[in-house]
PDB file of C-alpha atoms and ligand atoms in Angstrom:
ATOM      1  CA  UNK A 264     189.383  53.641  89.375  1.00 83.00           C
ATOM      2  CA  UNK A 265     186.249  51.631  88.547  1.00 89.00           C
ATOM      3  CA  UNK A 266     186.493  48.202  86.952  1.00 88.00           C
ATOM      4  CA  UNK A 267     184.767  49.537  83.836  1.00 89.00           C
ATOM      5  CA  UNK A 268     187.245  52.364  83.256  1.00 91.00           C
ATOM      6  CA  UNK A 269     190.130  49.986  83.916  1.00 93.00           C
ATOM      7  CA  UNK A 270     188.817  47.629  81.214  1.00 94.00           C
ATOM      8  CA  UNK A 271     188.395  50.584  78.846  1.00 94.00           C
ATOM      9  CA  UNK A 272     192.016  51.647  79.389  1.00 96.00           C
ATOM     10  CA  UNK A 273     193.350  48.140  78.898  1.00 97.00           C
ATOM     11  CA  UNK A 274     191.312  47.695  75.717  1.00 97.00           C
ATOM     12  CA  UNK A 275     192.554  50.976  74.261  1.00 97.00           C
ATOM     13  CA  UNK A 276     196.177  50.043  75.032  1.00 98.00           C
ATOM     14  CA  UNK A 277     195.650  46.580  73.550  1.00 98.00           C
ATOM     15  CA  UNK A 278     194.200  47.905  70.282  1.00 98.00           C
ATOM     16  CA  UNK A 279     196.999  50.480  70.009  1.00 97.00           C
ATOM     17  CA  UNK A 280     199.595  47.755  70.472  1.00 97.00           C
ATOM     18  CA  UNK A 281     197.985  45.435  67.927  1.00 97.00           C
ATOM     19  CA  UNK A 282     197.888  48.243  65.392  1.00 95.00           C
ATOM     20  CA  UNK A 283     201.570  49.010  65.933  1.00 96.00           C
ATOM     21  CA  UNK A 284     203.019  45.531  66.334  1.00 96.00           C
ATOM     22  CA  UNK A 285     200.838  43.641  63.884  1.00 96.00           C
ATOM     23  CA  UNK A 286     200.376  45.472  60.615  1.00 97.00           C
ATOM     24  CA  UNK A 287     198.669  43.345  57.927  1.00 98.00           C
ATOM     25  CA  UNK A 288     201.145  40.738  56.643  1.00 98.00           C
ATOM     26  CA  UNK A 289     203.320  42.105  53.855  1.00 97.00           C
ATOM     27  CA  UNK A 290     202.497  40.132  50.701  1.00 97.00           C
ATOM     28  CA  UNK A 291     206.131  40.425  49.610  1.00 97.00           C
ATOM     29  CA  UNK A 292     207.194  38.418  52.682  1.00 98.00           C
ATOM     30  CA  UNK A 293     205.270  35.339  51.594  1.00 98.00           C
ATOM     31  CA  UNK A 294     207.127  32.509  49.883  1.00 98.00           C
ATOM     32  CA  UNK A 295     204.701  30.255  48.010  1.00 98.00           C
ATOM     33  CA  UNK A 296     207.350  27.677  47.177  1.00 97.00           C
ATOM     34  CA  UNK A 297     205.717  24.260  47.464  1.00 98.00           C
ATOM     35  CA  UNK A 298     207.848  21.169  46.997  1.00 98.00           C
ATOM     36  CA  UNK A 299     205.010  18.763  46.286  1.00 98.00           C
ATOM     37  CA  UNK A 300     201.857  20.703  45.341  1.00 98.00           C
ATOM     38  CA  UNK A 301     199.732  17.605  44.680  1.00 98.00           C
ATOM     39  CA  UNK A 302     200.592  16.143  48.069  1.00 98.00           C
ATOM     40  CA  UNK A 303     199.930  19.406  49.909  1.00 98.00           C
ATOM     41  CA  UNK A 304     196.604  19.643  48.101  1.00 98.00           C
ATOM     42  CA  UNK A 305     195.650  16.051  48.877  1.00 97.00           C
ATOM     43  CA  UNK A 306     196.472  16.369  52.569  1.00 97.00           C
ATOM     44  CA  UNK A 307     195.535  19.925  53.429  1.00 98.00           C
ATOM     45  CA  UNK A 308     193.874  21.510  50.379  1.00 98.00           C
ATOM     46  CA  UNK A 309     190.382  21.457  51.864  1.00 97.00           C
ATOM     47  CA  UNK A 310     191.671  22.901  55.149  1.00 98.00           C
ATOM     48  CA  UNK A 311     193.286  25.802  53.252  1.00 98.00           C
ATOM     49  CA  UNK A 312     190.012  26.316  51.408  1.00 97.00           C
ATOM     50  CA  UNK A 313     187.930  26.359  54.581  1.00 97.00           C
ATOM     51  CA  UNK A 314     190.246  28.773  56.326  1.00 97.00           C
ATOM     52  CA  UNK A 315     190.630  31.033  53.307  1.00 97.00           C
ATOM     53  CA  UNK A 316     186.847  31.280  53.043  1.00 96.00           C
ATOM     54  CA  UNK A 317     186.340  32.041  56.729  1.00 96.00           C
ATOM     55  CA  UNK A 318     189.087  34.652  56.688  1.00 96.00           C
ATOM     56  CA  UNK A 319     187.723  36.312  53.552  1.00 95.00           C
ATOM     57  CA  UNK A 320     184.190  36.344  54.943  1.00 93.00           C
ATOM     58  CA  UNK A 321     185.238  38.963  57.510  1.00 92.00           C
ATOM     59  CA  UNK A 322     183.898  41.477  55.006  1.00 89.00           C
ATOM     60  CA  UNK A 323     180.440  40.004  55.530  1.00 88.00           C
ATOM     61  CA  UNK A 324     181.053  39.763  59.270  1.00 89.00           C
ATOM     62  CA  UNK A 325     181.656  43.498  59.339  1.00 88.00           C
ATOM     63  CA  UNK A 326     178.341  44.077  57.542  1.00 88.00           C
ATOM     64  CA  UNK A 327     176.652  41.816  60.089  1.00 87.00           C
ATOM     65  CA  UNK A 328     178.351  43.668  62.861  1.00 87.00           C
ATOM     66  CA  UNK A 329     177.202  47.072  61.722  1.00 87.00           C
ATOM     67  CA  UNK A 330     173.682  45.632  61.472  1.00 87.00           C
ATOM     68  CA  UNK A 331     173.887  43.996  64.878  1.00 86.00           C
ATOM     69  CA  UNK A 332     175.555  46.896  66.655  1.00 87.00           C
ATOM     70  CA  UNK A 333     174.182  50.059  65.101  1.00 84.00           C
ATOM     71  CA  UNK A 334     175.880  52.175  67.755  1.00 85.00           C
ATOM     72  CA  UNK A 335     179.041  50.337  68.908  1.00 89.00           C
ATOM     73  CA  UNK A 336     181.472  51.692  71.484  1.00 92.00           C
ATOM     74  CA  UNK A 337     184.310  53.521  69.736  1.00 95.00           C
ATOM     75  CA  UNK A 338     186.873  50.919  70.829  1.00 96.00           C
ATOM     76  CA  UNK A 339     184.917  48.104  69.110  1.00 96.00           C
ATOM     77  CA  UNK A 340     184.688  50.117  65.932  1.00 94.00           C
ATOM     78  CA  UNK A 341     188.400  50.870  66.011  1.00 96.00           C
ATOM     79  CA  UNK A 342     189.263  47.246  66.629  1.00 96.00           C
ATOM     80  CA  UNK A 343     187.257  45.782  63.789  1.00 94.00           C
ATOM     81  CA  UNK A 344     187.837  48.547  61.267  1.00 94.00           C
ATOM     82  CA  UNK A 345     191.507  49.339  61.883  1.00 95.00           C
ATOM     83  CA  UNK A 346     192.983  46.093  63.179  1.00 96.00           C
ATOM     84  CA  UNK A 347     190.854  43.036  62.710  1.00 96.00           C
ATOM     85  CA  UNK A 348     189.397  43.418  59.209  1.00 95.00           C
ATOM     86  CA  UNK A 349     192.668  44.493  57.512  1.00 96.00           C
ATOM     87  CA  UNK A 350     194.591  41.614  59.144  1.00 97.00           C
ATOM     88  CA  UNK A 351     192.007  38.914  58.469  1.00 97.00           C
ATOM     89  CA  UNK A 352     191.442  39.986  54.873  1.00 96.00           C
ATOM     90  CA  UNK A 353     195.150  39.579  54.274  1.00 98.00           C
ATOM     91  CA  UNK A 354     195.091  36.104  55.884  1.00 98.00           C
ATOM     92  CA  UNK A 355     192.304  35.158  53.492  1.00 97.00           C
ATOM     93  CA  UNK A 356     194.094  36.490  50.409  1.00 98.00           C
ATOM     94  CA  UNK A 357     197.318  34.655  51.266  1.00 98.00           C
ATOM     95  CA  UNK A 358     195.651  31.308  52.015  1.00 98.00           C
ATOM     96  CA  UNK A 359     193.526  31.619  48.899  1.00 98.00           C
ATOM     97  CA  UNK A 360     196.551  32.333  46.730  1.00 98.00           C
ATOM     98  CA  UNK A 361     198.286  29.298  48.236  1.00 98.00           C
ATOM     99  CA  UNK A 362     195.399  27.002  47.396  1.00 98.00           C
ATOM    100  CA  UNK A 363     195.332  28.323  43.824  1.00 98.00           C
ATOM    101  CA  UNK A 364     199.085  27.677  43.616  1.00 97.00           C
ATOM    102  CA  UNK A 365     198.535  24.018  44.490  1.00 97.00           C
ATOM    103  CA  UNK A 366     195.911  23.686  41.778  1.00 97.00           C
ATOM    104  CA  UNK A 367     192.615  24.363  43.531  1.00 98.00           C
ATOM    105  CA  UNK A 368     189.871  26.823  42.612  1.00 97.00           C
ATOM    106  CA  UNK A 369     189.731  29.942  44.804  1.00 97.00           C
ATOM    107  CA  UNK A 370     187.445  29.949  47.853  1.00 96.00           C
ATOM    108  CA  UNK A 371     183.777  30.765  47.365  1.00 94.00           C
ATOM    109  CA  UNK A 372     183.315  33.357  50.050  1.00 91.00           C
ATOM    110  CA  UNK A 373     179.917  34.875  50.776  1.00 88.00           C
ATOM    111  CA  UNK A 374     180.744  38.511  51.323  1.00 85.00           C
ATOM    112  CA  UNK A 375     177.390  40.199  51.305  1.00 80.00           C
ATOM    113  CA  UNK A 376     174.320  38.320  52.553  1.00 76.00           C
ATOM    114  CA  UNK A 377     173.243  39.336  56.014  1.00 79.00           C
ATOM    115  CA  UNK A 378     170.678  36.838  57.323  1.00 79.00           C
ATOM    116  CA  UNK A 379     167.136  37.583  58.462  1.00 78.00           C
ATOM    117  CA  UNK A 380     167.894  36.647  62.079  1.00 77.00           C
ATOM    118  CA  UNK A 381     170.745  39.116  62.124  1.00 78.00           C
ATOM    119  CA  UNK A 382     168.527  41.894  60.751  1.00 80.00           C
ATOM    120  CA  UNK A 383     165.832  41.244  63.366  1.00 81.00           C
ATOM    121  CA  UNK A 384     168.437  41.349  66.133  1.00 80.00           C
ATOM    122  CA  UNK A 385     169.831  44.527  64.612  1.00 80.00           C
ATOM    123  CA  UNK A 386     166.393  46.178  64.715  1.00 81.00           C
ATOM    124  CA  UNK A 387     165.997  45.236  68.392  1.00 80.00           C
ATOM    125  CA  UNK A 388     169.524  46.389  69.125  1.00 79.00           C
ATOM    126  CA  UNK A 389     168.395  49.984  68.773  1.00 81.00           C
ATOM    127  CA  UNK A 390     167.265  49.534  72.382  1.00 84.00           C
ATOM    128  CA  UNK A 391     170.475  50.148  74.356  1.00 84.00           C
ATOM    129  CA  UNK A 392     169.811  47.394  76.943  1.00 87.00           C
ATOM    130  CA  UNK A 393     169.358  44.894  74.151  1.00 90.00           C
ATOM    131  CA  UNK A 394     172.378  46.130  72.266  1.00 91.00           C
ATOM    132  CA  UNK A 395     174.456  45.042  75.253  1.00 93.00           C
ATOM    133  CA  UNK A 396     173.024  41.530  74.910  1.00 94.00           C
ATOM    134  CA  UNK A 397     174.022  41.536  71.227  1.00 92.00           C
ATOM    135  CA  UNK A 398     177.474  42.853  72.055  1.00 94.00           C
ATOM    136  CA  UNK A 399     177.972  40.056  74.551  1.00 96.00           C
ATOM    137  CA  UNK A 400     176.995  37.503  71.886  1.00 94.00           C
ATOM    138  CA  UNK A 401     179.455  39.135  69.495  1.00 94.00           C
ATOM    139  CA  UNK A 402     182.309  38.856  72.018  1.00 96.00           C
ATOM    140  CA  UNK A 403     181.450  35.219  72.740  1.00 97.00           C
ATOM    141  CA  UNK A 404     181.466  34.397  69.039  1.00 95.00           C
ATOM    142  CA  UNK A 405     184.741  36.255  68.663  1.00 96.00           C
ATOM    143  CA  UNK A 406     186.374  34.297  71.486  1.00 97.00           C
ATOM    144  CA  UNK A 407     185.277  30.901  70.159  1.00 96.00           C
ATOM    145  CA  UNK A 408     186.284  31.789  66.601  1.00 96.00           C
ATOM    146  CA  UNK A 409     189.709  33.168  67.410  1.00 97.00           C
ATOM    147  CA  UNK A 410     190.548  30.356  69.807  1.00 97.00           C
ATOM    148  CA  UNK A 411     189.527  27.821  67.138  1.00 96.00           C
ATOM    149  CA  UNK A 412     191.768  29.639  64.677  1.00 96.00           C
ATOM    150  CA  UNK A 413     194.787  29.537  66.994  1.00 96.00           C
ATOM    151  CA  UNK A 414     194.381  25.818  67.664  1.00 96.00           C
ATOM    152  CA  UNK A 415     193.732  24.944  64.037  1.00 97.00           C
ATOM    153  CA  UNK A 416     196.690  26.988  62.745  1.00 98.00           C
ATOM    154  CA  UNK A 417     198.959  25.312  65.304  1.00 97.00           C
ATOM    155  CA  UNK A 418     197.989  21.883  64.010  1.00 97.00           C
ATOM    156  CA  UNK A 419     198.119  22.961  60.377  1.00 98.00           C
ATOM    157  CA  UNK A 420     201.538  24.536  60.867  1.00 98.00           C
ATOM    158  CA  UNK A 421     203.002  21.319  62.296  1.00 98.00           C
ATOM    159  CA  UNK A 422     201.270  19.141  59.721  1.00 98.00           C
ATOM    160  CA  UNK A 423     202.567  21.190  56.795  1.00 98.00           C
ATOM    161  CA  UNK A 424     206.068  21.293  58.241  1.00 98.00           C
ATOM    162  CA  UNK A 425     206.027  17.539  58.835  1.00 98.00           C
ATOM    163  CA  UNK A 426     205.388  16.866  55.140  1.00 98.00           C
ATOM    164  CA  UNK A 427     208.409  19.022  54.292  1.00 98.00           C
ATOM    165  CA  UNK A 428     206.690  22.245  53.200  1.00 98.00           C
ATOM    166  CA  UNK A 429     209.053  24.519  55.125  1.00 98.00           C
ATOM    167  CA  UNK A 430     208.352  27.744  53.206  1.00 98.00           C
ATOM    168  CA  UNK A 431     204.591  27.448  53.626  1.00 98.00           C
ATOM    169  CA  UNK A 432     204.874  26.680  57.337  1.00 98.00           C
ATOM    170  CA  UNK A 433     207.303  29.541  57.949  1.00 98.00           C
ATOM    171  CA  UNK A 434     206.008  32.322  55.693  1.00 98.00           C
ATOM    172  CA  UNK A 435     202.282  31.541  55.419  1.00 98.00           C
ATOM    173  CA  UNK A 436     200.946  29.716  58.468  1.00 98.00           C
ATOM    174  CA  UNK A 437     203.323  30.998  61.171  1.00 98.00           C
ATOM    175  CA  UNK A 438     202.783  34.728  60.492  1.00 98.00           C
ATOM    176  CA  UNK A 439     199.010  34.230  60.286  1.00 98.00           C
ATOM    177  CA  UNK A 440     198.747  32.301  63.525  1.00 97.00           C
ATOM    178  CA  UNK A 441     200.868  34.922  65.282  1.00 97.00           C
ATOM    179  CA  UNK A 442     198.105  37.480  64.732  1.00 97.00           C
ATOM    180  CA  UNK A 443     195.181  35.444  66.095  1.00 97.00           C
ATOM    181  CA  UNK A 444     195.925  35.503  69.866  1.00 97.00           C
ATOM    182  CA  UNK A 445     195.676  39.321  69.885  1.00 98.00           C
ATOM    183  CA  UNK A 446     192.146  39.070  68.481  1.00 98.00           C
ATOM    184  CA  UNK A 447     191.232  36.495  71.095  1.00 98.00           C
ATOM    185  CA  UNK A 448     192.599  38.729  73.859  1.00 98.00           C
ATOM    186  CA  UNK A 449     190.460  41.653  72.657  1.00 98.00           C
ATOM    187  CA  UNK A 450     187.260  39.608  72.819  1.00 97.00           C
ATOM    188  CA  UNK A 451     188.151  38.032  76.130  1.00 98.00           C
ATOM    189  CA  UNK A 452     188.862  41.362  77.790  1.00 98.00           C
ATOM    190  CA  UNK A 453     185.659  42.813  76.329  1.00 98.00           C
ATOM    191  CA  UNK A 454     183.541  39.817  77.341  1.00 98.00           C
ATOM    192  CA  UNK A 455     184.765  39.827  80.926  1.00 98.00           C
ATOM    193  CA  UNK A 456     184.216  43.570  81.222  1.00 97.00           C
ATOM    194  CA  UNK A 457     180.717  43.567  79.766  1.00 97.00           C
ATOM    195  CA  UNK A 458     179.531  40.441  81.596  1.00 98.00           C
ATOM    196  CA  UNK A 459     180.277  42.142  84.921  1.00 97.00           C
ATOM    197  CA  UNK A 460     177.918  44.950  83.957  1.00 96.00           C
ATOM    198  CA  UNK A 461     174.959  42.964  82.663  1.00 97.00           C
ATOM    199  CA  UNK A 462     171.745  42.708  84.693  1.00 97.00           C
ATOM    200  CA  UNK A 463     170.338  39.285  85.570  1.00 97.00           C
ATOM    201  CA  UNK A 464     167.717  39.402  82.770  1.00 97.00           C
ATOM    202  CA  UNK A 465     170.400  40.303  80.213  1.00 97.00           C
ATOM    203  CA  UNK A 466     172.566  37.406  81.344  1.00 98.00           C
ATOM    204  CA  UNK A 467     169.609  35.079  81.128  1.00 97.00           C
ATOM    205  CA  UNK A 468     168.947  36.282  77.598  1.00 96.00           C
ATOM    206  CA  UNK A 469     172.596  35.863  76.552  1.00 97.00           C
ATOM    207  CA  UNK A 470     172.577  32.236  77.789  1.00 97.00           C
ATOM    208  CA  UNK A 471     169.307  31.542  76.025  1.00 96.00           C
ATOM    209  CA  UNK A 472     170.277  33.119  72.705  1.00 94.00           C
ATOM    210  CA  UNK A 473     173.730  31.594  72.740  1.00 95.00           C
ATOM    211  CA  UNK A 474     172.282  28.130  73.351  1.00 96.00           C
ATOM    212  CA  UNK A 475     169.949  28.587  70.386  1.00 93.00           C
ATOM    213  CA  UNK A 476     172.388  30.142  67.945  1.00 90.00           C
ATOM    214  CA  UNK A 477     175.857  28.652  68.556  1.00 94.00           C
ATOM    215  CA  UNK A 478     177.604  27.244  65.493  1.00 92.00           C
ATOM    216  CA  UNK A 479     181.234  26.483  64.612  1.00 92.00           C
ATOM    217  CA  UNK A 480     182.936  29.276  62.683  1.00 91.00           C
ATOM    218  CA  UNK A 481     182.021  29.412  59.007  1.00 91.00           C
ATOM    219  CA  UNK A 482     179.557  26.492  59.217  1.00 92.00           C
ATOM    220  CA  UNK A 483     176.303  28.066  58.089  1.00 88.00           C
ATOM    221  CA  UNK A 484     174.656  25.145  56.256  1.00 91.00           C
ATOM    222  CA  UNK A 485     174.946  21.349  56.051  1.00 92.00           C
ATOM    223  CA  UNK A 486     177.668  21.329  53.386  1.00 94.00           C
ATOM    224  CA  UNK A 487     179.781  23.777  55.361  1.00 95.00           C
ATOM    225  CA  UNK A 488     179.135  21.794  58.559  1.00 96.00           C
ATOM    226  CA  UNK A 489     180.445  18.670  56.844  1.00 96.00           C
ATOM    227  CA  UNK A 490     183.413  20.665  55.499  1.00 96.00           C
ATOM    228  CA  UNK A 491     184.105  21.763  59.050  1.00 96.00           C
ATOM    229  CA  UNK A 492     183.903  18.142  60.239  1.00 96.00           C
ATOM    230  CA  UNK A 493     186.355  17.122  57.488  1.00 96.00           C
ATOM    231  CA  UNK A 494     188.763  19.765  58.655  1.00 97.00           C
ATOM    232  CA  UNK A 495     188.517  18.498  62.247  1.00 96.00           C
ATOM    233  CA  UNK A 496     189.278  14.986  60.983  1.00 96.00           C
ATOM    234  CA  UNK A 497     192.291  16.083  58.914  1.00 97.00           C
ATOM    235  CA  UNK A 498     193.739  17.993  61.856  1.00 97.00           C
ATOM    236  CA  UNK A 499     193.120  15.033  64.178  1.00 96.00           C
ATOM    237  CA  UNK A 500     190.686  17.018  66.341  1.00 95.00           C
ATOM    238  CA  UNK A 501     187.874  14.508  65.738  1.00 93.00           C
ATOM    239  CA  UNK A 502     189.652  12.031  68.021  1.00 94.00           C
ATOM    240  CA  UNK A 503     188.824  14.213  71.006  1.00 93.00           C
ATOM    241  CA  UNK A 504     186.177  16.703  69.986  1.00 94.00           C
ATOM    242  CA  UNK A 505     185.170  17.290  73.614  1.00 94.00           C
ATOM    243  CA  UNK A 506     188.627  18.534  74.545  1.00 95.00           C
ATOM    244  CA  UNK A 507     188.684  20.927  71.585  1.00 96.00           C
ATOM    245  CA  UNK A 508     185.179  22.177  72.399  1.00 96.00           C
ATOM    246  CA  UNK A 509     186.243  22.672  76.026  1.00 97.00           C
ATOM    247  CA  UNK A 510     189.287  24.713  75.012  1.00 96.00           C
ATOM    248  CA  UNK A 511     187.443  27.081  72.720  1.00 96.00           C
ATOM    249  CA  UNK A 512     184.665  27.710  75.265  1.00 97.00           C
ATOM    250  CA  UNK A 513     186.641  27.867  78.496  1.00 97.00           C
ATOM    251  CA  UNK A 514     185.977  31.534  79.318  1.00 98.00           C
ATOM    252  CA  UNK A 515     182.408  31.298  78.036  1.00 98.00           C
ATOM    253  CA  UNK A 516     181.767  28.448  80.453  1.00 97.00           C
ATOM    254  CA  UNK A 517     183.421  30.361  83.253  1.00 97.00           C
ATOM    255  CA  UNK A 518     181.261  33.447  82.707  1.00 97.00           C
ATOM    256  CA  UNK A 519     177.870  32.159  81.517  1.00 98.00           C
ATOM    257  CA  UNK A 520     177.737  28.826  83.295  1.00 97.00           C
ATOM    258  CA  UNK A 521     179.562  29.526  86.572  1.00 93.00           C
ATOM    259  CA  UNK A 522     176.446  28.398  88.466  1.00 93.00           C
ATOM    260  CA  UNK A 523     176.580  24.950  86.859  1.00 92.00           C
ATOM    261  CA  UNK A 524     179.290  23.298  88.910  1.00 88.00           C
ATOM    262  CA  UNK A 525     181.042  20.421  87.173  1.00 89.00           C
ATOM    263  CA  UNK A 526     180.025  21.419  83.636  1.00 93.00           C
ATOM    264  CA  UNK A 527     183.072  20.826  81.406  1.00 93.00           C
ATOM    265  CA  UNK A 528     181.734  22.180  78.132  1.00 96.00           C
ATOM    266  CA  UNK A 529     178.559  24.158  77.398  1.00 96.00           C
ATOM    267  CA  UNK A 530     176.300  21.444  75.928  1.00 95.00           C
ATOM    268  CA  UNK A 531     175.468  23.408  72.735  1.00 96.00           C
ATOM    269  CA  UNK A 532     179.202  23.694  71.923  1.00 97.00           C
ATOM    270  CA  UNK A 533     179.877  19.986  72.431  1.00 95.00           C
ATOM    271  CA  UNK A 534     176.783  19.055  70.379  1.00 96.00           C
ATOM    272  CA  UNK A 535     177.665  21.357  67.487  1.00 96.00           C
ATOM    273  CA  UNK A 536     181.166  19.911  67.155  1.00 95.00           C
ATOM    274  CA  UNK A 537     180.015  16.322  67.499  1.00 95.00           C
ATOM    275  CA  UNK A 538     177.379  16.899  64.831  1.00 95.00           C
ATOM    276  CA  UNK A 539     179.916  18.398  62.423  1.00 96.00           C
ATOM    277  CA  UNK A 540     182.051  15.256  62.740  1.00 95.00           C
ATOM    278  CA  UNK A 541     178.973  13.078  62.196  1.00 95.00           C
ATOM    279  CA  UNK A 542     177.766  14.892  59.053  1.00 95.00           C
ATOM    280  CA  UNK A 543     181.265  14.671  57.627  1.00 96.00           C
ATOM    281  CA  UNK A 544     181.345  10.911  58.257  1.00 94.00           C
ATOM    282  CA  UNK A 545     177.863  10.456  56.810  1.00 93.00           C
ATOM    283  CA  UNK A 546     178.897  12.334  53.684  1.00 92.00           C
ATOM    284  CA  UNK A 547     181.833   9.944  53.176  1.00 85.00           C
ATOM    285  CA  UNK A 548     179.704   6.791  53.214  1.00 75.00           C
ATOM    286  CA  UNK A 549     178.098   7.097  49.743  1.00 70.00           C
ATOM    287  CA  UNK A 550     181.563   7.784  48.290  1.00 62.00           C
ATOM    288  CA  UNK A 551     182.929   4.591  49.803  1.00 58.00           C
ATOM    289  CA  UNK A 552     179.919   2.447  48.825  1.00 51.00           C
TER     290      UNK A 552
HETATM  291 FE1  FE2 B 839     192.872  35.185  60.703  1.00 59.91          FE
HETATM  292 FE1  FE2 B 840     191.530  36.366  63.927  1.00 59.91          FE
END
């Protein structure tokens, strides 16, 4: 059997399994009991807000996706429509409800605006060879996003538990983080499969476009970049941003930058994370002064 049909079989089995084993989290299973709401808000409120927003913005991501990939393979469509969007939307609703419970306003999610760049890419993607370039970029974004989510939820889970918020750790964060590795696995399998099929010019274009367009998840303007930097600081990731950047881009480095021996992190990933930490610090200074 060819490598391509093997990947297709594995992807189909993976999506089937995710659908069966990971239905969207049952809202009735969530216990919003918070022992010290003000303390949870002070420590982690802005992290809950950031994550709730990113999770809720999957509705916009799906719009972007249908613009970017006008004619997606059936397995991609099944994954995002039947597994990914229903799960992520539920994550967003639960985190948003939690932040409201601790006295914060709900997240301001942008659910509808598809950017100009995305529409231009979408127009070009009607050419099948270019659609494959766009698909590769989509898988790379998916990998980085889902890996970031896993790592962040791990840290948030332990942080929340350590301040004594057992119910939140056990019924909010733990069930959410359990669903993220399956998303990551889908993108990783897809990325490896597609990369093997791309021609040299397509690979060149993927590297080029990725270098120009990479951004941390949910950080689409300076305020959101600073919010992202704040979140990194709260979770303690700012102490070793390079290591975090390396973890979320490991497979990307392996595929796109295999010819660059000794490269630990794709430079655009390291730069983006470092900059987020810097804008967050710069934003704090006027407050202190
Ligand atoms: Fe999620
Ligand atoms: Fe996810």
